[in-house]
Coordinates of C-alpha atoms in Angstrom, one line a residue:
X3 CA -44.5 -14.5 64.0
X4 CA -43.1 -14.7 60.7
X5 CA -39.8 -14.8 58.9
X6 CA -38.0 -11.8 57.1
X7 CA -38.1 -14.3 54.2
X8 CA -41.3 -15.2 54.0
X9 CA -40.7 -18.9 55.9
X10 CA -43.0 -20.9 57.8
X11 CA -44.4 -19.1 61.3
X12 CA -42.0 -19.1 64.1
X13 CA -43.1 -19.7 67.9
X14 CA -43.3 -16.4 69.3
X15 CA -41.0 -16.9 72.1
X16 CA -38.4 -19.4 70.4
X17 CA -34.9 -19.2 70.1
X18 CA -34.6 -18.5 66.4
X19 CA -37.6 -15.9 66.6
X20 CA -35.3 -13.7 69.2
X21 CA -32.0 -14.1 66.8
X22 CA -34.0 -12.0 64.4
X23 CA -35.8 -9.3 66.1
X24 CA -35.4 -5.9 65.1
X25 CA -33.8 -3.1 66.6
X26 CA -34.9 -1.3 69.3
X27 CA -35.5 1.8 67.8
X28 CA -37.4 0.3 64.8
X29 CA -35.6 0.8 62.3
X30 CA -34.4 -2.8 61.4
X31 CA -30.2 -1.9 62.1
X32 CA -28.1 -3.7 64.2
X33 CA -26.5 -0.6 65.8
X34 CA -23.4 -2.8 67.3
X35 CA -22.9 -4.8 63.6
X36 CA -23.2 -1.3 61.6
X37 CA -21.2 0.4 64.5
X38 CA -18.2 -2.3 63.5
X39 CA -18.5 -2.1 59.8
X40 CA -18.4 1.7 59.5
X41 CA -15.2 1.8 61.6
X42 CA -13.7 -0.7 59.2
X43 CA -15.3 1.3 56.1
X44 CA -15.1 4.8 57.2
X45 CA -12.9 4.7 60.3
X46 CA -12.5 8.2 62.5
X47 CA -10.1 10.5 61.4
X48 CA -6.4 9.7 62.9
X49 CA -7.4 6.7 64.3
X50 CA -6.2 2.9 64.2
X51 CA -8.3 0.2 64.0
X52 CA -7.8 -3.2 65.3
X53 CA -8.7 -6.9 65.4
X54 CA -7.9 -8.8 68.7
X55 CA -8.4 -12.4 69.9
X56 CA -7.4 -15.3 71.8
X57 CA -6.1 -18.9 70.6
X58 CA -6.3 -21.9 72.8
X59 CA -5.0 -23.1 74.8
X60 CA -1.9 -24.7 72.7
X61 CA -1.0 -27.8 75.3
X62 CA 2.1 -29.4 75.4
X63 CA 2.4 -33.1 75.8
X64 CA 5.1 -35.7 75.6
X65 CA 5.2 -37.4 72.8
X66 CA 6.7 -41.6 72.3
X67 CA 10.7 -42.2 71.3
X68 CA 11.5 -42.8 68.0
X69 CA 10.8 -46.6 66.9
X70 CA 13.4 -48.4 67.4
X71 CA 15.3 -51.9 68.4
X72 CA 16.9 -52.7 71.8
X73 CA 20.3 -54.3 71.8
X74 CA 19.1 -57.9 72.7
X75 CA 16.2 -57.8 69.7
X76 CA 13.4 -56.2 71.2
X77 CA 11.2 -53.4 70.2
X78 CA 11.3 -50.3 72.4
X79 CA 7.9 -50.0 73.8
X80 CA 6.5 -46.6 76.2
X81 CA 3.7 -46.6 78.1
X82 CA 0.8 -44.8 76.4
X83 CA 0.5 -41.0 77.4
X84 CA -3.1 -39.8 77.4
X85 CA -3.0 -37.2 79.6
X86 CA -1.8 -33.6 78.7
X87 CA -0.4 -32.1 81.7
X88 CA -0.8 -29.5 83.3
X89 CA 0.5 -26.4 80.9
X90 CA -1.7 -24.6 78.8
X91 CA -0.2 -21.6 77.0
X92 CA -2.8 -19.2 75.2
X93 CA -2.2 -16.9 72.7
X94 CA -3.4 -13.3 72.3
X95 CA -3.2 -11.8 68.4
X96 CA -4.3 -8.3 67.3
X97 CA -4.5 -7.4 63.5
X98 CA -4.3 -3.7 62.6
X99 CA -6.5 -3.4 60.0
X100 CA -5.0 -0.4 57.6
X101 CA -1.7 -2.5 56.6
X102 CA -2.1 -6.2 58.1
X103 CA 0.6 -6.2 60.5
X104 CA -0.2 -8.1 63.9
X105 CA 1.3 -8.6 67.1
X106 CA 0.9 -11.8 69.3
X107 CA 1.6 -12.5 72.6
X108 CA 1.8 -16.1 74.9
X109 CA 0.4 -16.2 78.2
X110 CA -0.2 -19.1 80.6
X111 CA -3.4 -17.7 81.3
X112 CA -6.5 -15.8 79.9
X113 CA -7.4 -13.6 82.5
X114 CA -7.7 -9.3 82.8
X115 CA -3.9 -9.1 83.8
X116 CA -2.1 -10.3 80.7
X117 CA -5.3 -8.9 78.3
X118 CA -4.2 -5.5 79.6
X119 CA -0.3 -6.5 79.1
X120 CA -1.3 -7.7 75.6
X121 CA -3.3 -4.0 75.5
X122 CA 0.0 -2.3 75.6
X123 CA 1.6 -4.0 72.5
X124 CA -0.9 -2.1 70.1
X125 CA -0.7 0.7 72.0
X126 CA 3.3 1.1 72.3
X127 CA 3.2 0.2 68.5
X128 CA 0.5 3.0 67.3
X129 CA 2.0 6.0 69.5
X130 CA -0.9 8.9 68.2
X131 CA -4.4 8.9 67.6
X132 CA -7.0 6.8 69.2
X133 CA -7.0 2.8 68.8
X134 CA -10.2 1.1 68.4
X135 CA -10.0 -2.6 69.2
X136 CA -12.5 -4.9 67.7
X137 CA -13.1 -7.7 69.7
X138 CA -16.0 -10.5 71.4
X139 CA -17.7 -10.4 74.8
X140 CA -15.1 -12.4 77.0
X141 CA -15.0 -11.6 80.5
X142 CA -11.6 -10.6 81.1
X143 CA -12.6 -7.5 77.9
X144 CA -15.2 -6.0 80.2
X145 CA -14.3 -6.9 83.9
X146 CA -13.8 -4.3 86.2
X147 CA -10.4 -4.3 86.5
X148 CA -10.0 -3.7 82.9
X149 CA -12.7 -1.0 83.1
X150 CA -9.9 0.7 85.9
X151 CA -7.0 0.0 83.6
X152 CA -8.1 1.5 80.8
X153 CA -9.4 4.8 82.6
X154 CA -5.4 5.5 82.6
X155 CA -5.3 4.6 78.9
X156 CA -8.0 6.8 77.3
X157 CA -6.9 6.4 73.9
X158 CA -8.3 2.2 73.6
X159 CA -11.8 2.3 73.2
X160 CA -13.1 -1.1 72.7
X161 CA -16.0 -2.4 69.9
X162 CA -17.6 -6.0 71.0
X163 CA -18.8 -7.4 68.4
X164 CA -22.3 -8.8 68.8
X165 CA -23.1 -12.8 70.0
X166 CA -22.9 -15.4 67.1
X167 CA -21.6 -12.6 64.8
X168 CA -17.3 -13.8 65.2
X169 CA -17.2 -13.4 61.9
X170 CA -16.9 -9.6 61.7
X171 CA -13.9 -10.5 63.7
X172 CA -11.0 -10.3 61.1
X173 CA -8.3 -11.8 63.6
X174 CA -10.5 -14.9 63.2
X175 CA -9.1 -15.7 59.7
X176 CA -5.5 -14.5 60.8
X177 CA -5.6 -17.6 62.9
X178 CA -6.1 -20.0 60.1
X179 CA -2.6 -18.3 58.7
X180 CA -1.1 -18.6 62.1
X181 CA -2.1 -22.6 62.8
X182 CA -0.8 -23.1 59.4
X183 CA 2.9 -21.7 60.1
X184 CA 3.0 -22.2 64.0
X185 CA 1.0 -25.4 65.2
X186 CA 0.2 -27.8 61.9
X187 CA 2.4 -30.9 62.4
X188 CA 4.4 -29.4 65.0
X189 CA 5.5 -31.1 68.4
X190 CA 6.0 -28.7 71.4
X191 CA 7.3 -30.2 74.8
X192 CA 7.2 -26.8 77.0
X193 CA 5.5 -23.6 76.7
X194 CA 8.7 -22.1 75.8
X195 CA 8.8 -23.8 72.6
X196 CA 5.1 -22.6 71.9
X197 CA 6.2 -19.0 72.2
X198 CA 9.3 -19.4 69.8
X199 CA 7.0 -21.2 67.0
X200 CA 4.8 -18.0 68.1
X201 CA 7.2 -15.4 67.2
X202 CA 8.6 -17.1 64.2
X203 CA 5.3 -17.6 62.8
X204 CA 4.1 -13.3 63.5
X205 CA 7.5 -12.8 62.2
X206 CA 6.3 -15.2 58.6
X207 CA 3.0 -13.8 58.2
X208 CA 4.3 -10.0 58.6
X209 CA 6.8 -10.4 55.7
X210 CA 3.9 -12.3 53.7
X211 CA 1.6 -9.3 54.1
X212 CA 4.9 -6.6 53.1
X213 CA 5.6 -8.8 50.1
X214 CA 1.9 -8.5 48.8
X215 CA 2.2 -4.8 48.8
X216 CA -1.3 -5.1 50.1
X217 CA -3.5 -5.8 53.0
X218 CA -6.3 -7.2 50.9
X219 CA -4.1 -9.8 49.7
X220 CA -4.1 -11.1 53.5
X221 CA -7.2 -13.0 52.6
X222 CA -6.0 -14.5 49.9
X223 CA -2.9 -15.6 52.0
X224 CA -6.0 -16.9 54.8
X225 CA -8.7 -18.6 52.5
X226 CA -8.6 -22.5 52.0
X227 CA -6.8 -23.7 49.0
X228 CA -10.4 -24.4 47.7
X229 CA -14.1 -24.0 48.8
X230 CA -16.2 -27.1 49.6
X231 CA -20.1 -26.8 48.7
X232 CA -20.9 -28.7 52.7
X233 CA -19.0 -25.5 54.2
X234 CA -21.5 -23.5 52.4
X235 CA -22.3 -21.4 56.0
X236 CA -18.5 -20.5 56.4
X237 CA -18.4 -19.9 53.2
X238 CA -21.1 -17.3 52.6
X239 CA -19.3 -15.6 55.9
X240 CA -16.0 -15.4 54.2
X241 CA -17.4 -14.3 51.4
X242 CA -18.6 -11.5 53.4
X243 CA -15.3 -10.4 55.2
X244 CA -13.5 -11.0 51.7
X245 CA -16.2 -8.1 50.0
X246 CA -15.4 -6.0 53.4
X247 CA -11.3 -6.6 52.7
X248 CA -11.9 -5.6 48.7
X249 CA -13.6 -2.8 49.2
X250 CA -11.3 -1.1 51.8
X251 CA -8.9 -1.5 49.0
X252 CA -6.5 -3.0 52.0

């Protein structure tokens, strides 16, 4: 078997042979991949499209006391913390993709019940048309009590994106923006802490995206300050969703 690009003869049954067989029709698409870049290129008429993911889990843990000096000339000492507890706090983020705006939502738990909960945020928010949510293969998308709920919400039909391919994902970047605000060099003791930094940071990146005037400038808000030639993988795939976000005209 040989490589699209002419390289040296794969094993028939290996891993990176199956990564590149064509479709099953024949004709050499990826139905899923084109499937998710003609709804962000040509979505259908009267419809909202959107991005949605999860982050985490953000954990809280207790952090040492201030240095300091005890009253008979002694440093304050505390034992070592390693553990983490027992908290974990995930959050759930959905991008619509015609403007940039983006909803988030914490949860001590990724499971079906509070992906449905999160469900209703873009739904409450888009109140006509059909909403298409872009998102991976995680259980809780497809399980069968998710299948149920949305048989009383006909208007969310969901697009998985295809294994390895996150990248056509654009709620992945949004995260970079959202670590930036919310999480770098932050200290959280409790979940409810988490969830403020949360808000307050949906609440930043939402006024960042009105003040551009434009929702192609959101990449330009996401991208690194500069491009390193080692990251040259992440950054061919950035390039990629950067050409997708120019050419929506967002």
């Amino acid at each position: 078997m040989r490589s699209p690009r002419g390289s040296p003869p794969r094993r028939p049954g290996s891993r990176s042979a199956c990564r590149r067989r064509p479709a099953r029709d024949g004709s050499g698409v990826r139905p899923k991949r084109t499937y998710i870049v003609g709804l962000y290129t040509d979505p259908p008429e009267n419809a909202t499209v959107v991005c949605a993911d999860e982050l985490g889990p953000v954990i809280p843990r207790t952090f040492p006391p201030t240095p300091g000096w005890s009253g008979d000339g002694h440093r304050i000492k505390a034992p070592l913390n390693y553990s983490r507890g027992p908290e974990k706090t995930w959050v759930y983020g959905a991008i619509r993709v015609r403007d940039g705006q983006a909803v988030t939502l914490t949860a001590s738990s990724r499971n079906s019940l509070y992906y449905q909960r999160f469900l209703e945020m873009p739904e409450q928010a888009n109140p006509v048309g059909d909403i298409h949510v872009i998102t991976d293969n995680l259980s809780s998308h497809n399980s069968k009590s998710t299948r149920e709920w949305l048989l009383d919400h006909p208007r969310i039909k969901h697009a998985f994106i295809p294994v390895g391919a996150c990248w056509l994902n654009l709620q992945e970047p949004w995260w970079r923006l959202f670590r930036r605000e919310a999480l770098a060099g932050q200290s959280f003791a409790d979940p409810n802490e988490i969830d403020h930094a949360t808000r307050q940071a949906t609440a930043c990146a939402a006024r960042k995206v009105i003040a551009a005037g434009q929702a192609a400038c959101l990449y330009s808000l996401m991208k690194p300050p500069r491009i390193r030639e080692r990251s040259s993988l992440r950054v061919s795939r950035s390039s990629i969703a950067a050409g997708c976000c120019w050419t929506l005209g967002w």
